[in-house]
Every structure is written in structure tokens, then in C-alpha cells.
CSV table of C-alpha atoms in Angstrom, one decimal:
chain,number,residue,atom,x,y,z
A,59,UNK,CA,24.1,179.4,-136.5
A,60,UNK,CA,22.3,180.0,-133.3
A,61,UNK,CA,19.8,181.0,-133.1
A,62,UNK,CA,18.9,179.3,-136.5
A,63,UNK,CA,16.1,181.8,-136.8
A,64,UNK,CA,16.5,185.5,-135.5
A,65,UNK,CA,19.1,187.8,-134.7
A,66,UNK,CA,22.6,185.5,-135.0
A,67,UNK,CA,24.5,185.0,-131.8
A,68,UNK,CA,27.1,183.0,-132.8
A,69,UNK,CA,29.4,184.1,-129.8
A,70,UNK,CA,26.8,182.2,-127.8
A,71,UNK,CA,27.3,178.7,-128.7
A,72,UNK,CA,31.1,178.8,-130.5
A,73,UNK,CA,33.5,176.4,-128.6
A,74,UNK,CA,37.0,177.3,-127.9
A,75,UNK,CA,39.8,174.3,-128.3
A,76,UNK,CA,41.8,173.2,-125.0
A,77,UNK,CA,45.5,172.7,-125.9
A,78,UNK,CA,46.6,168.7,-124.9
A,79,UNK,CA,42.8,168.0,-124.9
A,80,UNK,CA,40.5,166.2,-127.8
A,81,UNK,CA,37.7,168.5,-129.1
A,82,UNK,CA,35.6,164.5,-129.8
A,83,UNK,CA,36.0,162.5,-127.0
A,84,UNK,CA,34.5,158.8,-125.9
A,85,UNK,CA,32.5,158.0,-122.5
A,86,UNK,CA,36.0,156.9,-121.3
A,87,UNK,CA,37.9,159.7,-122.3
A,88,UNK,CA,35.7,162.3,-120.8
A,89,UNK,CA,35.9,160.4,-117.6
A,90,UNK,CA,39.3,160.5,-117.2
A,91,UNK,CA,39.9,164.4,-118.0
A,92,UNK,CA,37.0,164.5,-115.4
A,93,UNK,CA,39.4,163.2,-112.5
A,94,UNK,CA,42.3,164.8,-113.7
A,95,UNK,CA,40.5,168.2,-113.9
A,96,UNK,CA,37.7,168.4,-111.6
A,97,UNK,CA,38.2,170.3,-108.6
A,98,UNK,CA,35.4,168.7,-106.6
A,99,UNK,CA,37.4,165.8,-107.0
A,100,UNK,CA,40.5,167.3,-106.3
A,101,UNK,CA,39.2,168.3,-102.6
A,102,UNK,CA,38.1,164.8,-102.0
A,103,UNK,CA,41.4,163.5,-102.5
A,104,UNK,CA,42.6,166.2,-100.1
A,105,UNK,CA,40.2,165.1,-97.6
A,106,UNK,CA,41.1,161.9,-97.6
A,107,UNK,CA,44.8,162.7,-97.4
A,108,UNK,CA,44.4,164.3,-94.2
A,109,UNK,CA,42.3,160.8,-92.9
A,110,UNK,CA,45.4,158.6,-94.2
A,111,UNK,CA,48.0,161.1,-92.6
A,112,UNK,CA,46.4,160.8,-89.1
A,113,UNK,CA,46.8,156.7,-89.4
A,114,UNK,CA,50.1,156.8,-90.3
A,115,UNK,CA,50.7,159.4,-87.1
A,116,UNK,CA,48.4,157.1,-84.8
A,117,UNK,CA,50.8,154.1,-86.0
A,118,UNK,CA,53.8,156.0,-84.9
A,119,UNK,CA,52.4,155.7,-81.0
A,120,UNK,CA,54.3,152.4,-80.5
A,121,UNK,CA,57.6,153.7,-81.3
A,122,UNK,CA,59.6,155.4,-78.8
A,123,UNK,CA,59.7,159.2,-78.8
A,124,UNK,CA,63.5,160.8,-78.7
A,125,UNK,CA,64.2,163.9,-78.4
A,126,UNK,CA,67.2,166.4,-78.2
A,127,UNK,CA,68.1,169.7,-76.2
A,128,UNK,CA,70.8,171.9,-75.7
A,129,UNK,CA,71.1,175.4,-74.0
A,130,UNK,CA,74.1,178.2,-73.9
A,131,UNK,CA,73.1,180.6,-70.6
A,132,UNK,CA,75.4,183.6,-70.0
A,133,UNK,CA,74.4,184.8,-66.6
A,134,UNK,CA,76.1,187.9,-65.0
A,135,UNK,CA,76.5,189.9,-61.8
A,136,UNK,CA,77.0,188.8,-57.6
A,137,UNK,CA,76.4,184.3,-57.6
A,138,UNK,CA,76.2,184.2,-61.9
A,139,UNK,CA,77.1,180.7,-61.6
A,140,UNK,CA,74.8,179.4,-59.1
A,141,UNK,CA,71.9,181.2,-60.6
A,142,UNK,CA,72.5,180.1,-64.1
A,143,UNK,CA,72.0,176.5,-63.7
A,144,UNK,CA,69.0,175.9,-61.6
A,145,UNK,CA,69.6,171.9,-61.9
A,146,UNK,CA,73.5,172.8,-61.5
A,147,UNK,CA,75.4,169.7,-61.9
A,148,UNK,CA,78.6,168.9,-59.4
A,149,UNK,CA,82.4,169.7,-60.8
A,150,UNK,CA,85.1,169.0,-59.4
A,151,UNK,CA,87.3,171.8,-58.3
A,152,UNK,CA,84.0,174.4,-58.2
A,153,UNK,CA,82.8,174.2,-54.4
A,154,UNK,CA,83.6,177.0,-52.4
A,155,UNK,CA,84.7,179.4,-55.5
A,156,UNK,CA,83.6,182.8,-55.2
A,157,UNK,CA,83.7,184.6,-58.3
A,158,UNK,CA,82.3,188.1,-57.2
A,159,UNK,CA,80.6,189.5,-60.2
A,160,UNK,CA,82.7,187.5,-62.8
A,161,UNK,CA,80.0,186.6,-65.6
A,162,UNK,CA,79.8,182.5,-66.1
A,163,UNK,CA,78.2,180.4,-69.0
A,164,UNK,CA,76.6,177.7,-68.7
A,165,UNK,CA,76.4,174.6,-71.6
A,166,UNK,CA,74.7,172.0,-71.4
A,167,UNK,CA,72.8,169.1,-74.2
A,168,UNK,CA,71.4,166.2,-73.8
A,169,UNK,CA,68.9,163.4,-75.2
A,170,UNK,CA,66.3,161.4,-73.4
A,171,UNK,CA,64.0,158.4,-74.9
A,172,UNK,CA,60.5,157.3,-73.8
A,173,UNK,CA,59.1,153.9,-74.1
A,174,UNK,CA,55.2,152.9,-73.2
A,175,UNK,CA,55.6,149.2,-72.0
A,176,UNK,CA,51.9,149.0,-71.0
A,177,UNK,CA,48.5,150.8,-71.3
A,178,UNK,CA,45.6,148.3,-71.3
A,179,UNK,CA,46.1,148.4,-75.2
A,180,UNK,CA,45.0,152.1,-75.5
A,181,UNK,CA,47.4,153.1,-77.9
A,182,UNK,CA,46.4,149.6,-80.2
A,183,UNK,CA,42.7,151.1,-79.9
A,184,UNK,CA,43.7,154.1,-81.0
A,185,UNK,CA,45.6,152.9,-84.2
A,186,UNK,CA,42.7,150.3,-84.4
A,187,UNK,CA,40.4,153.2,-85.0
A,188,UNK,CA,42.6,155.1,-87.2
A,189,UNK,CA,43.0,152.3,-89.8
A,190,UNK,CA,39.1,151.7,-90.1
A,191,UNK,CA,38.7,155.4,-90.5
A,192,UNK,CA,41.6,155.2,-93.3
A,193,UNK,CA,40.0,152.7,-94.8
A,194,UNK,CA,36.3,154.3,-94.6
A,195,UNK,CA,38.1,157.5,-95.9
A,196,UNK,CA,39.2,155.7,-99.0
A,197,UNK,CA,36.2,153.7,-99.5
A,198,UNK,CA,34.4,157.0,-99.4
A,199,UNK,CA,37.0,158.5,-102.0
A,200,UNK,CA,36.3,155.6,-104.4
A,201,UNK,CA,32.8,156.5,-104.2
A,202,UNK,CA,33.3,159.9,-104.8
A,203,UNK,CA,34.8,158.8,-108.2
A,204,UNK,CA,32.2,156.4,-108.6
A,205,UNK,CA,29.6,159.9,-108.3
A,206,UNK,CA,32.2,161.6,-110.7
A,207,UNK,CA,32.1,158.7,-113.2
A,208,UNK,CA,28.2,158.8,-113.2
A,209,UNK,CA,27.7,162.7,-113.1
A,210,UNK,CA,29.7,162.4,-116.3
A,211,UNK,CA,28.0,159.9,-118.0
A,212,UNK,CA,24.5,161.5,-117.5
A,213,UNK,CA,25.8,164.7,-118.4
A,214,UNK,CA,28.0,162.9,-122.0
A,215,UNK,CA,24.5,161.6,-122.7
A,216,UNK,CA,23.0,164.3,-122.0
A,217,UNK,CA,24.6,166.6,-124.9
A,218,UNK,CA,23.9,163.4,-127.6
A,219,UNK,CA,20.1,163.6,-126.6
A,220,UNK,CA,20.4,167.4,-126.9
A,221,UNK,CA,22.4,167.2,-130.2
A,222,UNK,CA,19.9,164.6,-131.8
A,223,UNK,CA,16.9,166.6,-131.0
A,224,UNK,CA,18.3,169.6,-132.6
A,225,UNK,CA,19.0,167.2,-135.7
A,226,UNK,CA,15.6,165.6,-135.6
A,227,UNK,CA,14.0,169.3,-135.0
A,228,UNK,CA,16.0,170.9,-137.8
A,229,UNK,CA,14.9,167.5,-140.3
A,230,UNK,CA,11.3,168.0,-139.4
A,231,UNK,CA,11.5,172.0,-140.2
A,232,UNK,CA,12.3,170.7,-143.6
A,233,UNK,CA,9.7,168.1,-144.2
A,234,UNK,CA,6.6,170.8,-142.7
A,235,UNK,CA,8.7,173.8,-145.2
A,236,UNK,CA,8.2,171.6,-148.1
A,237,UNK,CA,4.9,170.4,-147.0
A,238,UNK,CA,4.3,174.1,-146.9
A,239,UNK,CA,5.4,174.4,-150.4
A,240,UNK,CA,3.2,171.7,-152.2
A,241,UNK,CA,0.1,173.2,-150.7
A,242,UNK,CA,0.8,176.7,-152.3
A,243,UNK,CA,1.4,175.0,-155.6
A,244,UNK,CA,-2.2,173.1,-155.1
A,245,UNK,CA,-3.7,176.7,-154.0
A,246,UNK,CA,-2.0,177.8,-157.0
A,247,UNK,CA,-3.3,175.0,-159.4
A,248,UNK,CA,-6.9,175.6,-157.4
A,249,UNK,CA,-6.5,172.2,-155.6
A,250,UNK,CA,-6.7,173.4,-151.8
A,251,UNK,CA,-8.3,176.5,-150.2
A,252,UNK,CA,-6.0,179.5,-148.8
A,253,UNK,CA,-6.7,178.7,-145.5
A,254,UNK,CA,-4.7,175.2,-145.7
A,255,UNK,CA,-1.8,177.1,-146.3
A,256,UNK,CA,-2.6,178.4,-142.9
A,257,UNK,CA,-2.3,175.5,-140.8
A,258,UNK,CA,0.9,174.5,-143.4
A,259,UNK,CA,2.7,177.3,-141.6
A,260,UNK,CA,1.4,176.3,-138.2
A,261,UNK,CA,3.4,173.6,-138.5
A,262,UNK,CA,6.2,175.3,-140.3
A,263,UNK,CA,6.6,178.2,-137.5
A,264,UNK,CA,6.0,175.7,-134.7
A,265,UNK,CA,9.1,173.6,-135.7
A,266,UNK,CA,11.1,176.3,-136.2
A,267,UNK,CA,10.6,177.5,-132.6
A,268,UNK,CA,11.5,173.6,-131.7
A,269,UNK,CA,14.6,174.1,-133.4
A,270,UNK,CA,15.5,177.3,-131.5
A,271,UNK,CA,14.6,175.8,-128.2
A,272,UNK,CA,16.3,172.9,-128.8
A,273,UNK,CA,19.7,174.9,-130.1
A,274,UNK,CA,19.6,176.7,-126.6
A,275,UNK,CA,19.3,173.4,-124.3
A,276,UNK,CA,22.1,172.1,-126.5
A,277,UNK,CA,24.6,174.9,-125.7
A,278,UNK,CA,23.3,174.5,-121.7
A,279,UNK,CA,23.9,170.8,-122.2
A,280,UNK,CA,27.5,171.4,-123.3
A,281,UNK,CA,28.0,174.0,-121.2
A,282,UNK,CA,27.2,171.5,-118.2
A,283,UNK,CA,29.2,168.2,-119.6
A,284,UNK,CA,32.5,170.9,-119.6
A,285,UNK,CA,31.8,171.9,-115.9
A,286,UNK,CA,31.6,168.7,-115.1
A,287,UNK,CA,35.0,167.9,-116.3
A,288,UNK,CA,36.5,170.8,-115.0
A,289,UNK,CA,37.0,172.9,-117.6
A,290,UNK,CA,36.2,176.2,-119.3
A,291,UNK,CA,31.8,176.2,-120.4
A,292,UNK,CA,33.1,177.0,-123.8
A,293,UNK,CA,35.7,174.3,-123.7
A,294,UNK,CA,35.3,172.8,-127.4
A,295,UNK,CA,35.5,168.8,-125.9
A,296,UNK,CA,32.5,167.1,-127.4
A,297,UNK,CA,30.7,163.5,-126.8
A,298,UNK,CA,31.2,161.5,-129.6
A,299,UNK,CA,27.4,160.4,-131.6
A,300,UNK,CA,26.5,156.6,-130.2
A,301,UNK,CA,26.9,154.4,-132.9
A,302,UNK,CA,23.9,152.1,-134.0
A,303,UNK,CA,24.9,149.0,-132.0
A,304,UNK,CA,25.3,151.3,-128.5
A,305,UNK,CA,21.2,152.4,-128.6
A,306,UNK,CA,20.5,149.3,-126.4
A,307,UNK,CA,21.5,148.2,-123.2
A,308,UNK,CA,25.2,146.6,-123.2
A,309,UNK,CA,24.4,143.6,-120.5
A,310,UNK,CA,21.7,141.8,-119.3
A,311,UNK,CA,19.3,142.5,-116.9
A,312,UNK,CA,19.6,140.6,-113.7
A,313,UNK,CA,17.1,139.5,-110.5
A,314,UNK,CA,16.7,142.3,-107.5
A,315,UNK,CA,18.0,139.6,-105.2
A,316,UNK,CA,21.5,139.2,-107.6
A,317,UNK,CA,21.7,143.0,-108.0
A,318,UNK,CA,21.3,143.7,-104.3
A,319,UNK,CA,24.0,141.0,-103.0
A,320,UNK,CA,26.6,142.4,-106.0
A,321,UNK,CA,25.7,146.0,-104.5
A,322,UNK,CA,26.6,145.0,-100.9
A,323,UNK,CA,29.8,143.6,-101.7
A,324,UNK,CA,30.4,146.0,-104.0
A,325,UNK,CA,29.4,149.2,-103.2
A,326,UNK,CA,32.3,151.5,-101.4
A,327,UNK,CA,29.7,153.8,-99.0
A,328,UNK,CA,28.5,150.7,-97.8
A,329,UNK,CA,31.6,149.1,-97.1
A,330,UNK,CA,33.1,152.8,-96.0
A,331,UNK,CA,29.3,152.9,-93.4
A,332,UNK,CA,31.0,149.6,-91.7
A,333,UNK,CA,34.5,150.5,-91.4
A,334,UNK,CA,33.3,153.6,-89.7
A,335,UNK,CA,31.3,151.9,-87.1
A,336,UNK,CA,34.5,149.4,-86.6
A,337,UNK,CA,36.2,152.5,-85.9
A,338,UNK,CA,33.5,153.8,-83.2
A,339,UNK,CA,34.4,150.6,-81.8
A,340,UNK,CA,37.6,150.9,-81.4
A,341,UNK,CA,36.8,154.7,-80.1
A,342,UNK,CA,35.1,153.5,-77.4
A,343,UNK,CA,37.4,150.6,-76.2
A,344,UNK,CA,40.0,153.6,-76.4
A,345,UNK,CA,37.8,156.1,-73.9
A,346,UNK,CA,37.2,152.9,-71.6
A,347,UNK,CA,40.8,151.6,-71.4
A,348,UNK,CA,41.8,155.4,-70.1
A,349,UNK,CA,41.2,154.1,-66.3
A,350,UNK,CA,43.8,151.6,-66.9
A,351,UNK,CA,47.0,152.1,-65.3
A,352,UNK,CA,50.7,152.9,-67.8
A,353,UNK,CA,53.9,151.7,-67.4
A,354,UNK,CA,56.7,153.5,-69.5
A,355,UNK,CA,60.7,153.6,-69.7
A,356,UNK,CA,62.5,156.6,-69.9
A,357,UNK,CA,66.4,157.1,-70.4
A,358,UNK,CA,67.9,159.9,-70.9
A,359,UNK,CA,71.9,160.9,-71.3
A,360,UNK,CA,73.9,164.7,-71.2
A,361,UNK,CA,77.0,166.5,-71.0
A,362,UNK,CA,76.8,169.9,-69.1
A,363,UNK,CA,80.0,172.6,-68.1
A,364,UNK,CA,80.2,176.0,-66.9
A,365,UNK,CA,82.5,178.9,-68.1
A,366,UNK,CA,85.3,179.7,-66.3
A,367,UNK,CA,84.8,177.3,-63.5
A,368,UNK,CA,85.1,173.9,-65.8
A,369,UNK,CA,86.7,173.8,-68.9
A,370,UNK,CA,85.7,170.0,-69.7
A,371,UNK,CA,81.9,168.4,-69.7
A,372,UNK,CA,80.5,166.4,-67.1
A,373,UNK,CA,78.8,163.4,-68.3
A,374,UNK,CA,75.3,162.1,-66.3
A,375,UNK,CA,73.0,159.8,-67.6
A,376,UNK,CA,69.6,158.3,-66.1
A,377,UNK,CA,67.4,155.6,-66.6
A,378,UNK,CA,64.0,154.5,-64.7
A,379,UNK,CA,60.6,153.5,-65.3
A,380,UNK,CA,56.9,155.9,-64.9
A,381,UNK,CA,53.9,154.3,-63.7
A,382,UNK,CA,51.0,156.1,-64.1
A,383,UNK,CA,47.5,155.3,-62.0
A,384,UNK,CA,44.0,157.6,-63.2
A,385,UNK,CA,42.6,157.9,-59.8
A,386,UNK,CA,39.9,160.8,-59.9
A,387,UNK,CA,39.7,162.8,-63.6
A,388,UNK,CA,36.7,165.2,-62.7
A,389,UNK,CA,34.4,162.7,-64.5
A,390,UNK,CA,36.2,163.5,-68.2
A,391,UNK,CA,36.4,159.8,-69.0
A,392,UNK,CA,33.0,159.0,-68.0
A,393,UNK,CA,32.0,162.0,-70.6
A,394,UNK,CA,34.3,160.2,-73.3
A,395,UNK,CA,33.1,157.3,-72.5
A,396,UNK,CA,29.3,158.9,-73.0
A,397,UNK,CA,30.6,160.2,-76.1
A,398,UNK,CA,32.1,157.5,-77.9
A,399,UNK,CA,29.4,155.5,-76.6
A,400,UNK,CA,27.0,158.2,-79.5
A,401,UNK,CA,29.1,158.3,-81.7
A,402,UNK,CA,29.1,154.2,-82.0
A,403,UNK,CA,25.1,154.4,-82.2
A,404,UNK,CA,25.4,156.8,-84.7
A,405,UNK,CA,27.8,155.0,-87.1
A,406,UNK,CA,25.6,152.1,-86.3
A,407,UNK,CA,22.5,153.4,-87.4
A,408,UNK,CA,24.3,155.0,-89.9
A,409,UNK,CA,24.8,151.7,-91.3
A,410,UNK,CA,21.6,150.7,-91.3
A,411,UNK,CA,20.5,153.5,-93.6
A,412,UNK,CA,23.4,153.1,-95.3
A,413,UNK,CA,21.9,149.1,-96.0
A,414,UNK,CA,18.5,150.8,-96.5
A,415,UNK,CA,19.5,153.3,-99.0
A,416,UNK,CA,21.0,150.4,-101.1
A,417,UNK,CA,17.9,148.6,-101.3
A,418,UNK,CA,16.2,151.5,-102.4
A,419,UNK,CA,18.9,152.7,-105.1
A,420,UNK,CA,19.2,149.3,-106.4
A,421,UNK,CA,15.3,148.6,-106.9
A,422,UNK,CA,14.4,151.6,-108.5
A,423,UNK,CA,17.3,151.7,-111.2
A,424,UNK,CA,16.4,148.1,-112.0
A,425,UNK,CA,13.3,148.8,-112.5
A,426,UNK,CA,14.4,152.0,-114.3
A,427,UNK,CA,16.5,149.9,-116.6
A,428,UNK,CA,13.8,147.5,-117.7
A,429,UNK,CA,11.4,149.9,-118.4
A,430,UNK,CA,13.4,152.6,-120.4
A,431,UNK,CA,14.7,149.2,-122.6
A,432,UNK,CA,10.6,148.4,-122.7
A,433,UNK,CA,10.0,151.9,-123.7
A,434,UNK,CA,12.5,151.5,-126.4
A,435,UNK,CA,10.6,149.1,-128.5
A,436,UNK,CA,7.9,151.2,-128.2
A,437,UNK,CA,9.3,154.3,-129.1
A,438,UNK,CA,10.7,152.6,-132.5
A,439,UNK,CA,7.0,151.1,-132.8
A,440,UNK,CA,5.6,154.8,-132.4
A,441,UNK,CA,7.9,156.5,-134.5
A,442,UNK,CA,7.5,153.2,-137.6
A,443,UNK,CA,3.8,153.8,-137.4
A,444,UNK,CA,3.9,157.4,-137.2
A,445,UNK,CA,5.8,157.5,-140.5
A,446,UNK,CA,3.4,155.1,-142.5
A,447,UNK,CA,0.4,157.2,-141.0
A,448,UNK,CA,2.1,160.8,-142.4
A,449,UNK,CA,2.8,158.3,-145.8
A,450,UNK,CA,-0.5,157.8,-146.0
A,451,UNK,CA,-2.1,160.9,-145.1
A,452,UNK,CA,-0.2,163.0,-147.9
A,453,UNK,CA,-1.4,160.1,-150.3
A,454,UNK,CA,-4.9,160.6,-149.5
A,455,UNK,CA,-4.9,164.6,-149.3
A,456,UNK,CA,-3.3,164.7,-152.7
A,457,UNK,CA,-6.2,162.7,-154.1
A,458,UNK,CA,-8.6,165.0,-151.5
A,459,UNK,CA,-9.4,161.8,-149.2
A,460,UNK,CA,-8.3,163.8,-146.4
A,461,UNK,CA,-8.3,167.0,-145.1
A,462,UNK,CA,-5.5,169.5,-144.1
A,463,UNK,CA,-6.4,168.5,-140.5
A,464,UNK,CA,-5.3,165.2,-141.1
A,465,UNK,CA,-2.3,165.9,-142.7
A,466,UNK,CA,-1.1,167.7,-140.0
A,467,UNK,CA,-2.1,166.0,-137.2
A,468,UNK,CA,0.1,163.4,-138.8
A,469,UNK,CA,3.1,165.2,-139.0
A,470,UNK,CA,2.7,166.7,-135.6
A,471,UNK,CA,2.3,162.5,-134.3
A,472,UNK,CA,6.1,161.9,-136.5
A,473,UNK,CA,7.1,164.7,-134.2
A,474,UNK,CA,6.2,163.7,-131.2
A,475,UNK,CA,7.4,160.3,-131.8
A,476,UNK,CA,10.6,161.3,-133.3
A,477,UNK,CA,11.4,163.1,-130.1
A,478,UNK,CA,10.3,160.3,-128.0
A,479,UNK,CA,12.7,157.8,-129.3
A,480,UNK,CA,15.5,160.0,-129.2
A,481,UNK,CA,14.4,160.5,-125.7
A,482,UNK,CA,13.9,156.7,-125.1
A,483,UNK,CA,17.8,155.9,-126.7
A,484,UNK,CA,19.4,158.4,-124.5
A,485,UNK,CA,16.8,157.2,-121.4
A,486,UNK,CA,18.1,153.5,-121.8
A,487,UNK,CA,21.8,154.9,-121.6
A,488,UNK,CA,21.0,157.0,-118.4
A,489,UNK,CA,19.4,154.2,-116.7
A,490,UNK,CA,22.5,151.7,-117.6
A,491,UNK,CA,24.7,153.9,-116.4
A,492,UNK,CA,22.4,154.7,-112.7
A,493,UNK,CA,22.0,151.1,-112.6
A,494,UNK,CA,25.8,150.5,-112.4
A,495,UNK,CA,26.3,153.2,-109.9
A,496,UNK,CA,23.5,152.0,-107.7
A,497,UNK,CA,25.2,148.1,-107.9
A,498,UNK,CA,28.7,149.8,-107.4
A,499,UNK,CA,29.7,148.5,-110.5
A,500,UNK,CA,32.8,150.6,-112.0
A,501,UNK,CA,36.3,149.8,-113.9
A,502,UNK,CA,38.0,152.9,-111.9
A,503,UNK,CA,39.8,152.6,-109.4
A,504,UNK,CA,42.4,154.4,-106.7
């Protein structure tokens, strides 16, 4: 129970099932109820399907546009049916009628069509510089994923390190009780002083207050991994233990200069960095081809009668060509111009960082890798040692070769080691898995 010693709070740290939903789940499986359930997630993909709607609108530009009208007017009182039509179109038989106050209706519909034949390539620009913001939007998505994936994983190995320390603590509380317990039998037997027992319990109460501590970063660690998925912080969904062949790394190391290139072709905010300055690109071609002159078609076609006078539509129909010259814009395109002109300086040295920030990510979780597999062997080298030193120590106090000093100074080095190689197991995992999100490398995908 938690706390394991104290006042029970057992509310505290129980874990309520999720209907549909495993309560022991892999790396994998975690991952996946992550995207499903996250709403952070879920935003980014509604970001994104705003930046993929404005393409497919953009891409629309080099159809026509059509559209349809029609209009029913009842006009009344002295000339109804000359003021109810202020384009009125001739009829026969209607000239020289005069009505009075007789109320009229007019009816009329139509359809017209527009066609741009020419514009400098203004409207290419502009779908030009919708598709490489597309793209960047769902290279940025994938990296978003890519954060998701690796938020998870540190947080999944987060609860086994948390989970193994409150194992290890709980072992060690038995091993310093019992220790406890052999020197009151020697006080008993006149074998050791009273004041050995003291530093006996030392150890005993100091362990005990690991285990507490430990319980408490457990249920924090849990409660995190569940938020990260999107769910409830008492959700019961748990990270399955690592078994023994899964303490290591899972592939080998490779050179900064092989790391790097992978990452550059690999990672998606460096590719989504370049599509956006493409797209400033195009931006600016588009704000410097508005001085170029545009040629476009129009046709339109209608029928069109007014009540009483005609009983039967009038056809009329058009058809001619728009050309439009920019002559004098009170400076507005210059100040596009200016601004696209920024905006392209920005994506570019956006870019750079973006390069820079590579570099960086992928040399320190290389390094990070090597060393937490380095710091491995030690750890198992620590923790071997540390348990043939506490071997020997209770062999030599039993015979009264050493002290009660050195018998616990021994067991407080098995402690410290046995908590630095669960620390070191769980560090190797961590630094896998940054190492793979620095290089870009992921099996998820869009």
C-alpha cells in the first residue's frame, strides 16, 4: 500500500481500468493510444488541415469562376416599370405604354463565367507558395508526431525506472531489517554493543523513507505517462517491465558525420524549414508580378420580362475580354514587396538555425548514447563489487574483524549502486530513444 509506512492512502495511487484499453501495454502500444487520444496532437492535425485547405483553394485560381443570379422586383405607384429595372432591357410592344399607377414585376436570371488568360504567372506563384507551405505544414505535423512518439517513450521509461527503484528500495528495506535483526540476537548473545543496533536502524529507517519517496515519484510517474497519452491520471494503462535482452542499446552506434547526413535527410523540421523558405519565394515573386498587366474573358447569358407588359423572356447574352493595367497603387506593392522581401530573410535564416539546431541535437545525443551505454558497464561493475564488499563485510563482523561502521557503510555502497544501475538501464533507453528523435529516425508515419 502507499505509503508503505504511515497512514494508508490507497486512494492515492489505485488505477482505474479504461474500457477498449489494455491495463499492460508495450512501447508500441502506448504510442499509438497516444495519437489516437492526445489532444495536443489532435490540434496539430487541425492546424495543419487549415494549411492543406488553403492549397487546395489556391489551386482552384486557374479554374473559371461561374456564378448565378436571379431577382423577382415588384415595384408600384406613377412609372413602376421604368423604375424597377434600372438596366431595363427592350420588349417589343412596351415603348410608349403608360400604365398610370398599375404595379409591374420584374424577373430576371442570368449566369456569367470569368476566365484569367494572363497575369505574369501571379496566380501560379500563388499556388506555388501554397503547396510548399502544405508541404511544410505536413512535414511539421510528422514532427509533431515524432515529439509525441519521444515524449512517450521518455515518459514509458520513465515509470519502469520509477517502478524498479521502488522494487530495489523495498528489497534493500529487507536485507538492512534483517541485518537489524542478527545484531539484536548478537546483543542478545553479548556479541555486539547496544549502540550497533543503533546504526542497524539507521540504515533500517533510512530505507524505509527511500521506499516512501520512491512510492510517491512512482504514482507522479504514472500519473505523467497517462497525460501523455491522453487519458484520465488514474487511467490503470501500465508500461510493461523490459525484459533482460532490452537493458542495452538495440543498434549500433554510428560516426557524427553518418548521424548528421541521416538527420538532414531525414528529419521533417528540417525539411518543413526549407519548404517554407521555397514558399517565401514564391511569396515574393507573387508581390512583384502584381505590376504586371491581366487579361481575362468574361461571358455571361440571361433571360429577363416584366409583368404585365411582357408575358414571354427576352434572351441577351454577352461576351468580351478585361484587361487590366496597375498604374499608380499608393505604394501598396512596393510595401508587399518590402514585406515578402522579410518574410523570405526570415524563413531563410530560419533555415539556418534550423541546420544549426540539427548539428547540435544530433552531437549531444550521440554523445549521450555512448556514454549512458559506457555508464552501463560500470554500473553493473559497481553494483557486482558492491555486493562482494557487503559479502565480505558481514563475514568479517560476525567473526569481529570489522566494525558496525563497516558493515554499514557497505550496505549503504549496495544502495547506492543498486540505484545507479537501475538509473543507468533506464538512462541507456532514454538516450536511444533522444538519439532517434534527434536523427529523425521513426516507423510512424501520416
Amino acid at each position: 500500500p502507499y505509503p508503505a509506512y504511515g497512514t494508508p492512502a490507497p486512494d492515492v495511487a489505485a488505477l482505474r481500468p479504461i474500457a477498449g484499453m489494455p491495463t499492460s501495454v508495450t512501447l508500441a502500444q502506448a504510442v499509438d493510444i497516444a495519437v489516437a487520444q492526445s489532444p495536443a496532437f489532435a490540434a496539430e492535425r487541425a492546424q495543419y488541415d487549415a494549411i492543406r485547405a488553403k492549397y487546395s483553394s489556391e489551386l482552384q485560381a486557374i479554374f473559371p469562376s461561374i456564378s448565378a443570379s436571379g431577382s423577382v422586383t415588384r415595384s408600384f405607384g406613377s412609372g413602376a416599370s421604368s423604375n424597377s429595372n434600372s438596366n431595363p432591357t427592350p420588349t417589343p410592344g412596351n415603348n410608349n405604354q403608360n400604365l398610370g399607377n398599375a404595379p409591374t414585376t420584374a424577373e430576371r436570371a442570368s449566369i456569367s463565367l470569368q476566365q484569367l488568360i494572363f497575369d505574369g504567372g501571379r496566380v501560379i506563384a500563388a499556388i506555388k507558395s501554397a503547396k510548399e507551405s502544405s508541404i511544410a505544414g505536413r512535414d511539421t505535423l510528422l514532427r509533431d508526431l515524432q515529439t509525441l512518439q519521444f515524449d512517450v517513450a521518455k515518459s514509458y521509461y520513465g515509470v519502469l525506472q520509477s517502478n524498479a527503484t521502488v522494487v530495489a528500495d523495498a528489497e534493500l528495506v529487507r536485507e538492512f531489517e534483517a541485518e537489524e535483526a542478527n545484531v539484536n540476537a548478537e546483543i542478545r548473545a553479548g556479541a555486539a554493543a547496544k549502540s550497533d543496533l543503533a546504526s542497524a536502524e539507521f540504515q533500517s529507517a533510512k530505507a524505509r523513507g527511500g521506499v516512501v519517496s520512491a512510492q510517491g515519484a512512482a504514482i507522479a510517474a504514472q500519473s505523467a505517462f497517462a497525460a501523455t497519452l491522453g487519458l484520465d491520471a488514474d487511467a490503470e494503462v501500465v508500461p510493461q517491465p523490459l525484459s533482460a535482452g532490452d537493458q542495452g542499446a538495440t543498434q549500433p552506434t554510428q560516426t557524427y558525420a553518418k548521424s548528421l547526413a541521416q538527420a538532414l535527410l531525414l528529419r521533417p523540421d528540417y525539411q518543413a524549414a526549407q519548404h517554407t523558405a521555397n514558399s517565401a519565394a514564391d511569396d515574393l515573386r507573387y508581390a512583384k508580378l502584381a505590376r504586371f498587366p491581366s487579361i481575362s474573358a468574361n461571358a455571361s447569358d440571361g433571360v429577363s420580362r416584366t409583368l404585365p407588359i411582357d408575358n414571354s423572356f427576352a434572351h441577351s447574352s454577352s461576351i468580351g475580354a478585361t484587361i487590366s493595367i496597375p498604374i499608380y497603387d499608393q505604394g501598396l506593392t512596393t510595401y508587399n514587396i518590402a514585406q515578402a522581401k522579410s518574410s523570405l530573410d526570415q524563413a531563410n535564416a530560419a533555415l539556418t538555425e534550423s541546420k544549426l539546431g540539427v548539428e547540435s541535437d544530433v552531437r549531444s545525443s550521440l554523445s549521450g548514447l555512448i556514454s549512458a551505454e559506457a555508464l552501463l558497464v560500470q554500473a553493473n561493475l559497481e553494483l557486482s563489487s558492491a555486493q562482494v564488499a557487503l559479502n565480505a563485510a558481514r563475514a568479517k563482523y560476525k567473526v569481529g574483524a570489522a566494525t558496525i561502521i563497516d558493515l554499514v557503510t557497505a550496505e549503504a555502497n549496495l544502495s547506492q549502486a543498486q540505484t545507479d544501475e537501475i538509473t543507468a538501464v533506464y538512462n541507456v533507453q532514454t538516450a536511444l530513444q533522444t538519439y532517434n528523435y534527434a536523427v529523425g529516425l521513426s516507423t510512424l508515419q501520416l
